[in-house]
Short mmCIF file of C-alpha atoms in Angstrom, two decimals:
data_model
loop_
_atom_site.label_atom_id
_atom_site.label_comp_id
_atom_site.label_asym_id
_atom_site.label_seq_id
_atom_site.Cartn_x
_atom_site.Cartn_y
_atom_site.Cartn_z
CA MET A 8 -18.19 8.23 -3.63
CA SER A 9 -19.00 5.22 -5.76
CA GLY A 10 -16.12 3.71 -7.73
CA GLU A 11 -13.31 5.39 -5.74
CA ARG A 12 -9.90 3.79 -5.42
CA ASN A 13 -7.39 4.85 -2.75
CA GLY A 14 -9.66 7.75 -1.81
CA ARG A 15 -9.50 9.29 -5.27
CA PRO A 16 -12.10 9.34 -8.02
CA PRO A 17 -11.39 6.61 -10.60
CA ALA A 18 -9.33 7.64 -13.60
CA PRO A 19 -11.17 7.27 -16.90
CA ALA A 20 -9.89 4.51 -19.17
CA PRO A 21 -9.01 6.72 -22.13
CA ALA A 22 -7.50 10.17 -21.79
CA GLY A 23 -10.15 12.82 -22.17
CA GLU A 24 -10.10 15.40 -24.87
CA GLY A 25 -7.21 17.75 -24.22
CA VAL A 26 -5.72 15.47 -21.50
CA PRO A 27 -2.66 13.60 -22.79
CA PRO A 28 -2.12 10.05 -21.45
CA ASP A 29 0.20 9.85 -18.41
CA PRO A 30 2.83 7.04 -18.49
CA TRP A 31 2.48 6.60 -14.68
CA ARG A 32 -1.28 6.08 -14.83
CA GLU A 33 -1.10 2.32 -14.13
CA LEU A 34 1.06 2.96 -11.03
CA ALA A 35 -1.57 5.34 -9.64
CA ALA A 36 -3.82 2.33 -9.06
CA LEU A 37 -1.30 1.02 -6.49
CA THR A 38 -1.05 4.07 -4.24
CA SER A 39 -3.15 6.84 -2.74
CA ALA A 40 -0.30 9.31 -3.43
CA ARG A 41 -1.30 12.02 -5.86
CA ILE A 42 0.69 10.89 -8.90
CA ALA A 43 -0.17 10.66 -12.59
CA LEU A 44 -2.70 13.46 -12.33
CA GLY A 45 -2.43 14.38 -15.99
CA ARG A 46 -2.48 17.77 -17.63
CA SER A 47 -5.09 19.87 -19.35
CA GLY A 48 -3.22 22.67 -21.00
CA ALA A 49 -1.17 24.40 -18.29
CA SER A 50 -3.41 23.16 -15.47
CA LEU A 51 -4.80 19.99 -13.90
CA PRO A 52 -7.79 18.15 -15.37
CA THR A 53 -11.10 19.15 -13.79
CA ARG A 54 -11.46 15.66 -12.29
CA GLU A 55 -8.25 16.09 -10.26
CA VAL A 56 -9.14 19.63 -9.14
CA LEU A 57 -12.47 18.32 -7.83
CA GLY A 58 -10.74 15.30 -6.25
CA PHE A 59 -8.31 17.58 -4.38
CA GLY A 60 -11.19 19.67 -3.06
CA LEU A 61 -12.99 16.53 -1.87
CA ALA A 62 -9.88 15.21 -0.11
CA HIS A 63 -9.28 18.57 1.59
CA ALA A 64 -12.89 18.70 2.78
CA ARG A 65 -12.61 15.19 4.23
CA ALA A 66 -9.43 16.13 6.09
CA ARG A 67 -11.16 19.19 7.61
CA ASP A 68 -14.18 17.09 8.56
CA ALA A 69 -11.92 14.56 10.29
CA VAL A 70 -10.44 17.29 12.51
CA HIS A 71 -13.79 18.73 13.58
CA GLN A 72 -15.94 15.57 13.65
CA PRO A 73 -16.82 14.57 17.24
CA MET A 74 -15.93 11.14 18.55
CA ASP A 75 -18.85 8.71 18.57
CA GLU A 76 -18.31 7.78 22.21
CA ALA A 77 -21.25 5.36 22.34
CA ALA A 78 -20.03 3.43 19.30
CA VAL A 79 -16.43 3.39 20.55
CA ALA A 80 -17.60 2.16 23.97
CA ALA A 81 -19.58 -0.63 22.28
CA ALA A 82 -16.51 -1.61 20.25
CA VAL A 83 -14.40 -1.69 23.43
CA ARG A 84 -16.91 -4.02 25.09
CA ALA A 85 -17.03 -6.22 21.99
CA ALA A 86 -13.25 -6.63 22.28
CA GLY A 87 -13.59 -7.85 25.88
CA PHE A 88 -12.76 -4.65 27.81
CA GLU A 89 -14.82 -2.17 29.81
CA PRO A 90 -14.84 1.46 28.58
CA LEU A 91 -14.18 4.32 30.98
CA ALA A 92 -15.24 7.75 29.68
CA LEU A 93 -12.77 10.50 30.63
CA ALA A 94 -11.99 14.01 29.37
CA SER A 95 -8.92 16.13 28.95
CA ARG A 96 -8.66 19.69 30.26
CA ALA A 97 -9.69 21.04 26.83
CA ALA A 98 -13.34 21.92 27.41
CA SER A 99 -14.19 22.32 23.72
CA ARG A 100 -12.84 21.42 20.29
CA SER A 101 -11.80 25.03 19.85
CA ASP A 102 -9.79 24.89 23.10
CA TYR A 103 -8.27 21.63 21.99
CA LEU A 104 -7.05 23.03 18.68
CA ARG A 105 -5.78 26.31 20.13
CA ARG A 106 -4.23 24.93 23.36
CA PRO A 107 -2.41 21.61 22.76
CA ASP A 108 -1.19 21.66 26.38
CA LEU A 109 -4.77 21.25 27.66
CA GLY A 110 -5.22 18.07 25.62
CA ARG A 111 -2.14 16.55 27.24
CA ARG A 112 -3.59 16.67 30.78
CA LEU A 113 -6.49 14.81 32.30
CA ASP A 114 -9.41 16.84 33.63
CA GLU A 115 -8.84 17.32 37.35
CA ARG A 116 -12.28 15.85 38.15
CA ASP A 117 -11.40 12.64 36.28
CA ARG A 118 -8.10 11.91 38.04
CA GLU A 119 -9.87 10.14 40.90
CA ARG A 120 -11.97 8.13 38.45
CA ALA A 121 -8.85 6.92 36.69
CA ALA A 122 -7.10 6.13 39.97
CA ALA A 123 -10.13 4.15 41.13
CA HIS A 124 -9.38 1.65 38.36
CA ARG A 125 -5.73 1.12 39.28
CA ASP A 126 -4.35 -2.30 38.48
CA ALA A 127 -0.76 -2.70 39.63
CA GLN A 128 -0.61 -6.16 38.04
CA ALA A 129 -1.34 -4.83 34.55
CA ASP A 130 1.46 -5.04 32.02
CA LEU A 131 -0.39 -2.61 29.80
CA ALA A 132 -3.08 0.06 29.96
CA VAL A 133 -4.82 0.74 26.65
CA VAL A 134 -6.13 4.31 26.28
CA ILE A 135 -8.20 5.64 23.38
CA GLY A 136 -8.25 9.34 22.41
CA ASP A 137 -9.89 11.15 19.52
CA GLY A 138 -6.80 13.22 18.65
CA LEU A 139 -6.95 15.05 15.32
CA SER A 140 -9.19 12.51 13.61
CA ALA A 141 -12.16 11.15 15.53
CA ARG A 142 -13.09 9.29 12.35
CA ALA A 143 -9.94 7.18 12.68
CA VAL A 144 -10.98 6.18 16.21
CA ASN A 145 -14.64 5.66 15.34
CA GLU A 146 -13.79 3.28 12.51
CA ASN A 147 -10.53 1.59 13.51
CA ALA A 148 -10.08 1.41 17.30
CA GLY A 149 -12.54 -1.45 17.75
CA PRO A 150 -11.18 -3.75 15.01
CA PHE A 151 -7.63 -3.16 16.26
CA LEU A 152 -8.54 -3.97 19.88
CA ALA A 153 -10.22 -7.18 18.74
CA ARG A 154 -6.93 -8.26 17.16
CA LEU A 155 -4.77 -7.05 20.05
CA ARG A 156 -6.43 -8.88 22.94
CA PRO A 157 -5.81 -12.48 21.77
CA ARG A 158 -2.18 -11.62 20.93
CA LEU A 159 -1.64 -10.20 24.41
CA GLU A 160 -3.12 -13.31 25.99
CA ALA A 161 -1.03 -15.61 23.79
CA ALA A 162 2.10 -13.73 24.92
CA GLY A 163 1.12 -14.07 28.58
CA LEU A 164 0.62 -10.32 28.99
CA ARG A 165 -2.08 -8.81 31.19
CA ALA A 166 -4.00 -5.75 30.04
CA ALA A 167 -5.98 -3.58 32.43
CA GLY A 168 -9.65 -4.48 32.17
CA HIS A 169 -10.83 -0.87 31.78
CA VAL A 170 -9.99 1.12 28.63
CA PRO A 171 -10.24 4.90 29.16
CA VAL A 172 -11.86 6.71 26.21
CA VAL A 173 -10.74 10.35 26.32
CA ALA A 174 -12.35 13.28 24.50
CA ASN A 175 -10.11 16.06 23.12
CA ALA A 176 -7.00 14.02 23.82
CA ARG A 177 -3.34 14.40 22.87
CA VAL A 178 -0.88 11.52 23.11
CA ALA A 179 0.66 12.54 26.43
CA VAL A 180 -2.62 12.32 28.36
CA GLY A 181 -2.19 8.54 28.24
CA ASP A 182 0.92 8.85 30.42
CA GLU A 183 -1.00 10.57 33.21
CA ILE A 184 -3.87 8.07 33.04
CA ALA A 185 -1.60 5.01 33.04
CA GLU A 186 0.41 6.45 35.94
CA LEU A 187 -2.81 6.81 37.94
CA MET A 188 -3.81 3.26 36.98
CA GLU A 189 -0.31 2.05 37.98
CA ALA A 190 0.15 0.13 34.71
CA ARG A 191 3.68 -0.80 33.60
CA ALA A 192 3.16 0.55 30.08
CA VAL A 193 0.55 2.43 28.07
CA LEU A 194 -0.61 2.00 24.48
CA MET A 195 -2.37 5.15 23.29
CA LEU A 196 -4.73 4.70 20.33
CA ILE A 197 -5.32 8.11 18.76
CA GLY A 198 -6.48 9.70 15.52
CA GLU A 199 -3.56 11.04 13.51
CA ARG A 200 -3.34 14.42 11.82
CA PRO A 201 -5.29 13.73 8.58
CA GLY A 202 -3.55 13.84 5.24
CA LEU A 203 -5.24 14.50 1.92
CA SER A 204 -5.47 10.78 1.21
CA SER A 205 -5.69 9.45 4.79
CA PRO A 206 -8.38 11.13 6.93
CA ASP A 207 -8.92 7.86 8.85
CA SER A 208 -5.39 7.00 10.01
CA LEU A 209 -5.05 5.59 13.54
CA GLY A 210 -1.75 5.97 15.43
CA LEU A 211 -0.52 3.76 18.29
CA TYR A 212 1.99 5.10 20.84
CA LEU A 213 3.68 2.75 23.30
CA THR A 214 5.41 4.17 26.40
CA ALA A 215 7.09 2.11 29.12
CA ALA A 216 6.83 3.20 32.77
CA PRO A 217 4.40 6.00 31.85
CA ARG A 218 4.32 9.11 33.98
CA LEU A 219 3.84 12.85 33.61
CA GLY A 220 6.71 14.49 31.80
CA ARG A 221 7.59 11.66 29.42
CA SER A 222 8.86 13.01 26.08
CA ASP A 223 7.99 11.87 22.56
CA ALA A 224 11.51 10.42 22.27
CA GLU A 225 10.48 7.89 24.91
CA ARG A 226 7.65 6.43 22.82
CA ASN A 227 7.39 3.99 19.93
CA CYS A 228 4.85 4.90 17.24
CA ILE A 229 2.97 2.54 14.95
CA SER A 230 1.37 4.70 12.29
CA ASN A 231 -1.22 4.54 9.51
CA VAL A 232 -3.37 1.76 11.00
CA ARG A 233 -6.46 1.60 8.77
CA PRO A 234 -7.97 -0.59 6.04
CA ALA A 235 -5.96 1.18 3.31
CA GLY A 236 -2.75 1.28 5.39
CA LEU A 237 -1.17 -1.04 7.98
CA SER A 238 -3.55 -3.92 8.68
CA PHE A 239 -5.02 -4.41 12.16
CA ASP A 240 -3.38 -7.80 12.48
CA ARG A 241 0.12 -6.55 11.64
CA ALA A 242 -0.33 -3.53 13.89
CA ALA A 243 -1.32 -5.81 16.80
CA HIS A 244 1.72 -7.99 16.08
CA LYS A 245 4.00 -4.94 16.20
CA ALA A 246 2.44 -3.62 19.41
CA VAL A 247 2.88 -6.92 21.27
CA TRP A 248 6.43 -7.38 19.92
CA LEU A 249 7.40 -3.89 21.09
CA LEU A 250 5.79 -4.44 24.49
CA MET A 251 7.69 -7.70 24.99
CA GLU A 252 10.97 -6.02 24.01
CA ALA A 253 10.19 -3.03 26.24
CA ARG A 254 9.80 -5.39 29.21
CA ARG A 255 13.10 -7.07 28.37
CA ARG A 256 15.08 -3.86 27.79
CA GLY A 257 13.24 -1.65 30.27
CA ALA A 258 12.68 1.16 27.76
CA THR A 259 10.75 2.38 24.75
CA GLY A 260 11.41 5.15 22.24
CA VAL A 261 14.85 5.77 20.79
CA ALA A 262 16.21 2.92 22.95
CA LEU A 263 13.94 0.38 21.22
CA LYS A 264 14.13 -0.21 17.47
CA ASP A 265 11.15 -1.89 15.85
CA GLU A 266 12.43 -5.11 14.28
CA SER A 267 9.11 -6.95 14.44
CA ASP A 268 8.90 -7.31 10.66
CA ARG A 269 11.75 -9.85 10.71
CA GLU A 270 9.72 -12.14 12.94
CA TRP A 271 6.55 -11.54 10.92
CA LEU A 272 8.25 -12.40 7.63
CA SER A 273 10.07 -15.45 9.02
CA SER A 274 6.81 -16.88 10.38
CA ALA A 275 4.95 -16.45 7.08
CA PRO A 276 4.40 -19.92 5.53
CA GLY A 277 4.13 -18.58 2.00
CA PRO A 278 3.52 -15.52 -0.15
CA GLY A 279 -0.23 -15.76 0.39
CA ALA A 280 0.21 -15.48 4.17
CA LEU A 281 1.05 -11.80 3.89
CA ALA A 282 -2.26 -10.94 2.34
CA ASP A 283 -3.97 -8.37 4.52
CA ASP A 284 -6.76 -9.60 6.76
CA ARG A 285 -8.07 -6.27 7.75
#
């Protein structure tokens, strides 16, 4: 929609007839949170009612939209990796939504394909899954990978050359794939459950020594990676910092606290250095 800010229709400069001015209106320009909506009598202004309906429709679309596997594969190649198309045991989107357990396991026919690309020297296997927002993956996985690769190389870390791209995937399917590929850690890039102001949010889940049966408490999550959220560059910095610390401590999850922001802030030469370069 033309003229939108933070995913919401722009607020008109003056309050409309019957809509009193809201003292928080200027703050609304700084966040996508639904604040300073105004009042029209005992209800919301028509503009905000329509904006809520639009945001809800976008969230529903994000859940049901299929992953653009060709575009994601092209983005993976552009970042210097080779894509490997795999599927979970959820045969359809309906199965995926009704049976989360099927999305956590790799299709039996694809286990051999994953194992055929084993790389015991790899410090990290990157896996991409559509999750609950294929839009997040379609739009943000490629730009993030492009920022991640040079940071891994600068840190002396080796990533597996093939990046599995998994349809109807939950986070845990990355553990099974990385175990088959014999990687020391896995970074799962997956579309997050869409919110009303964030239908395009990409999540990153890092798990050390991945294998079937790992719990969510054994992962570190970097959330809200998207142009209006955490920048690709800062997300790549966090991912590499956590991977380095995971190697040093031998664990991820509750045993590894993310303190990467201290290093990021201390390395910033000036206030302008923190400007997002998304």
